[in-house]
Coordinates of C-alpha atoms in Angstrom, one line a residue:
X1 CA -17.7 -22.8 -24.1
X2 CA -20.0 -19.6 -24.4
X3 CA -19.4 -17.4 -21.6
X4 CA -23.5 -16.5 -20.0
X5 CA -22.1 -13.2 -18.5
X6 CA -23.5 -9.7 -20.0
X7 CA -21.6 -7.5 -21.9
X8 CA -20.5 -4.6 -20.4
X9 CA -19.1 -2.3 -23.5
X10 CA -21.1 -2.4 -26.9
X11 CA -21.3 -0.4 -29.8
X12 CA -25.2 -0.4 -28.7
X13 CA -25.2 0.4 -25.0
X14 CA -23.3 3.3 -23.2
X15 CA -22.3 2.1 -20.1
X16 CA -21.7 4.9 -17.1
X17 CA -18.1 4.9 -15.3
X18 CA -17.8 7.4 -12.6
X19 CA -15.2 8.2 -9.3
X20 CA -15.9 9.3 -6.3
X21 CA -14.0 10.4 -3.2
X22 CA -16.4 9.3 -0.7
X23 CA -14.3 10.8 2.6
X24 CA -15.2 7.6 4.2
X25 CA -18.3 4.5 4.4
X26 CA -17.0 3.9 7.7
X27 CA -20.4 5.5 8.5
X28 CA -24.0 4.1 9.0
X29 CA -25.7 4.7 6.2
X30 CA -23.3 6.3 3.8
X31 CA -23.2 3.2 1.2
X32 CA -26.9 3.6 0.5
X33 CA -26.3 7.6 0.3
X34 CA -24.0 6.5 -2.6
X35 CA -25.9 3.8 -4.4
X36 CA -29.1 6.1 -4.3
X37 CA -26.5 8.7 -6.4
X38 CA -25.1 6.4 -8.2
X39 CA -29.5 5.0 -9.1
X40 CA -29.9 8.2 -9.9
X41 CA -27.0 9.3 -12.4
X42 CA -27.5 6.3 -13.9
X43 CA -24.5 5.0 -12.8
X44 CA -23.1 1.8 -13.6
X45 CA -19.6 1.5 -12.1
X46 CA -18.6 3.6 -9.6
X47 CA -14.7 3.2 -8.1
X48 CA -14.9 4.7 -5.1
X49 CA -11.4 6.9 -2.6
X50 CA -11.2 6.4 1.4
X51 CA -14.1 4.4 1.8
X52 CA -11.9 3.6 5.2
X53 CA -12.8 0.2 5.5
X54 CA -10.4 -2.1 6.8
X55 CA -9.8 -5.5 5.1
X56 CA -10.5 -6.6 1.7
X57 CA -13.7 -8.3 0.4
X58 CA -16.5 -8.8 -2.2
X59 CA -20.2 -7.8 -0.3
X60 CA -23.6 -7.4 -2.3
X61 CA -26.0 -5.3 -1.0
X62 CA -29.9 -5.7 -0.1
X63 CA -31.3 -3.7 -3.0
X64 CA -28.4 -5.7 -5.3
X65 CA -25.6 -3.7 -5.8
X66 CA -22.1 -5.3 -5.4
X67 CA -18.8 -4.1 -4.5
X68 CA -15.3 -4.9 -4.2
X69 CA -12.9 -3.4 -1.5
X70 CA -9.1 -3.1 0.0
X71 CA -8.4 -1.1 2.4
X72 CA -5.6 -1.7 5.1
X73 CA -4.8 -4.7 7.4
X74 CA -7.6 -5.7 9.4
X75 CA -5.6 -4.9 12.3
X76 CA -4.8 -2.1 11.9
X77 CA -6.0 0.3 14.6
X78 CA -7.5 3.6 12.2
X79 CA -10.3 3.7 9.6
X80 CA -7.8 6.0 7.0
X81 CA -7.3 5.3 2.9
X82 CA -8.7 2.7 1.2
X83 CA -10.7 1.9 -2.1
X84 CA -13.5 0.2 -3.9
X85 CA -15.8 -0.3 -6.6
X86 CA -19.2 -0.2 -7.0
X87 CA -21.3 -1.7 -9.2
X88 CA -24.9 -2.4 -10.1
X89 CA -26.5 -5.4 -11.0
X90 CA -25.6 -5.9 -14.5
X91 CA -22.6 -5.0 -14.7
X92 CA -21.6 -6.9 -11.1
X93 CA -22.4 -9.9 -13.8
X94 CA -19.7 -8.8 -16.2
X95 CA -16.7 -8.9 -13.6
X96 CA -14.5 -11.5 -14.2
X97 CA -11.7 -11.3 -12.0
X98 CA -10.6 -8.6 -9.6
X99 CA -7.0 -8.1 -6.9
X100 CA -7.3 -6.1 -3.7
X101 CA -3.7 -4.6 -4.2
X102 CA -3.0 -2.2 -1.2
X103 CA -5.2 0.4 0.0
X104 CA -4.6 2.8 -2.2
X105 CA -5.8 0.5 -5.0
X106 CA -7.7 -1.8 -6.5
X107 CA -8.2 -3.7 -9.8
X108 CA -10.9 -5.6 -12.0
X109 CA -11.8 -7.4 -14.9
X110 CA -14.8 -6.9 -17.3
X111 CA -16.3 -9.0 -20.0
X112 CA -17.3 -6.7 -22.4
X113 CA -18.7 -7.0 -26.5
X114 CA -15.2 -6.4 -28.6
X115 CA -12.5 -6.1 -25.6
X116 CA -12.3 -7.3 -22.1
X117 CA -11.9 -3.8 -19.5
X118 CA -9.6 -3.4 -16.9
X119 CA -10.9 -1.0 -14.5
X120 CA -8.2 0.5 -11.8
X121 CA -9.0 2.8 -9.2
X122 CA -6.5 4.6 -7.3
X123 CA -6.3 7.2 -4.2
X124 CA -2.8 8.8 -4.4
X125 CA -0.9 10.0 -1.8
X126 CA -1.5 14.0 -1.6
X127 CA 1.0 16.4 -2.3
X128 CA 2.1 17.3 0.9
X129 CA 2.8 13.6 1.1
X130 CA 6.3 12.3 1.6
X131 CA 8.8 11.6 -1.0
X132 CA 8.9 7.5 0.0
X133 CA 4.9 7.8 0.0
X134 CA 5.0 8.5 -3.3
X135 CA 7.3 6.1 -5.1
X136 CA 6.2 3.3 -2.9
X137 CA 2.1 4.3 -4.7
X138 CA 3.6 4.0 -8.7
X139 CA 5.6 1.5 -8.3
X140 CA 2.7 -0.2 -6.7
X141 CA 0.8 1.2 -9.8
X142 CA 3.2 0.6 -11.7
X143 CA 3.1 -3.0 -10.7
X144 CA -0.1 -3.2 -11.0
X145 CA -0.4 -2.5 -14.5
X146 CA 2.4 -4.9 -15.9
X147 CA -0.4 -7.4 -14.6
X148 CA -3.0 -6.3 -17.0
X149 CA -4.1 -8.0 -20.2
X150 CA -2.3 -5.6 -22.9
X151 CA -5.1 -6.1 -25.3
X152 CA -7.8 -4.8 -22.6
X153 CA -9.3 -1.7 -22.9
X154 CA -7.7 0.8 -19.7
X155 CA -9.2 2.6 -17.3
X156 CA -6.8 4.4 -14.7
X157 CA -9.4 6.8 -12.5
X158 CA -9.7 7.7 -9.1
X159 CA -8.7 10.7 -6.7
X160 CA -5.1 11.1 -8.0
X161 CA -4.6 14.4 -6.0
X162 CA -2.7 15.6 -8.5
X163 CA -3.2 19.5 -10.5
X164 CA -1.6 18.8 -13.8
X165 CA -2.0 22.2 -15.3
X166 CA -3.0 22.6 -19.2
X167 CA -0.8 20.6 -22.1
X168 CA 2.2 22.0 -24.1
X169 CA 4.5 20.1 -26.7
X170 CA 6.2 18.5 -23.9
X171 CA 2.8 16.3 -22.9
X172 CA 0.8 16.9 -25.4
X173 CA 0.5 13.3 -26.0
X174 CA -0.7 12.6 -22.8
X175 CA -3.0 15.4 -22.2
X176 CA -5.4 18.9 -23.5
X177 CA -5.6 21.7 -23.1
X178 CA -8.3 21.5 -20.4
X179 CA -6.4 20.4 -17.1
X180 CA -6.9 22.7 -14.0
X181 CA -4.7 25.0 -12.4
X182 CA -0.7 24.8 -12.6
X183 CA 1.1 21.3 -12.4
X184 CA 2.4 20.6 -8.7
X185 CA 4.8 17.2 -8.6
X186 CA 2.1 15.1 -8.0
X187 CA 0.8 16.2 -11.4
X188 CA 4.7 15.9 -13.1
X189 CA 4.6 12.3 -11.4
X190 CA 1.1 11.6 -12.8
X191 CA 2.0 12.8 -16.4
X192 CA 5.2 11.4 -16.3
X193 CA 3.7 8.1 -15.4
X194 CA 0.7 8.3 -18.0
X195 CA 3.7 9.0 -20.7
X196 CA 5.4 5.7 -20.0
X197 CA 1.8 3.9 -20.0
X198 CA 1.1 5.0 -23.5
X199 CA -2.7 6.7 -20.9
X200 CA -4.5 10.1 -21.9
X201 CA -5.6 12.3 -19.0
X202 CA -9.3 11.9 -20.2
X203 CA -10.7 14.8 -17.9
X204 CA -8.3 17.4 -19.4
X205 CA -9.3 16.6 -23.2
X206 CA -13.1 18.9 -23.2
X207 CA -14.2 22.0 -21.1
X208 CA -15.5 21.9 -17.2
X209 CA -18.4 23.5 -16.0
X210 CA -16.7 25.9 -13.5
X211 CA -19.0 24.0 -10.5
X212 CA -16.8 21.2 -11.8
X213 CA -13.3 22.1 -11.8

């Protein structure tokens, strides 16, 4: 049977995908501000960090966009962390499946023209977080990578909370020469993770304006 879902990625259609730490969506009108910015920049999929919504779910907004989200349990006393993926009307129709992994990780799979696309949106612990929190995050992230279809295009994005610096001879396979700052502990963890999973840190492959660093 042939699927009638629109194809997310194709040679004839460019798809703008972005990620944004919104600081909170637990504020009146904030989601509509994000949608307005998404439309202004003509972005079709936005990965969101620090949504601060409790629980997990899928919601279609009055404006037609769809958001899937994953946060702390509903009975959690404070609104913190949380991740989500906001989709335009057309990209939402390409969504095949999704899974809320934790308050720091969410995964979604989209039908694309040649290969399906898996997007993993994350909000990593800060560099000052405990080693236990970092270890738990990367264990969950590795388990999530193991769930994806190996043939899919894989996009891992979000607020990694890491500085990776510029590539040297030890890590040039996973990153370029345009990283920011000096590599910190979180950067080491992230580079090791990318090396283990054959991922390339896209943001280090091309130069950025100073205002975007």
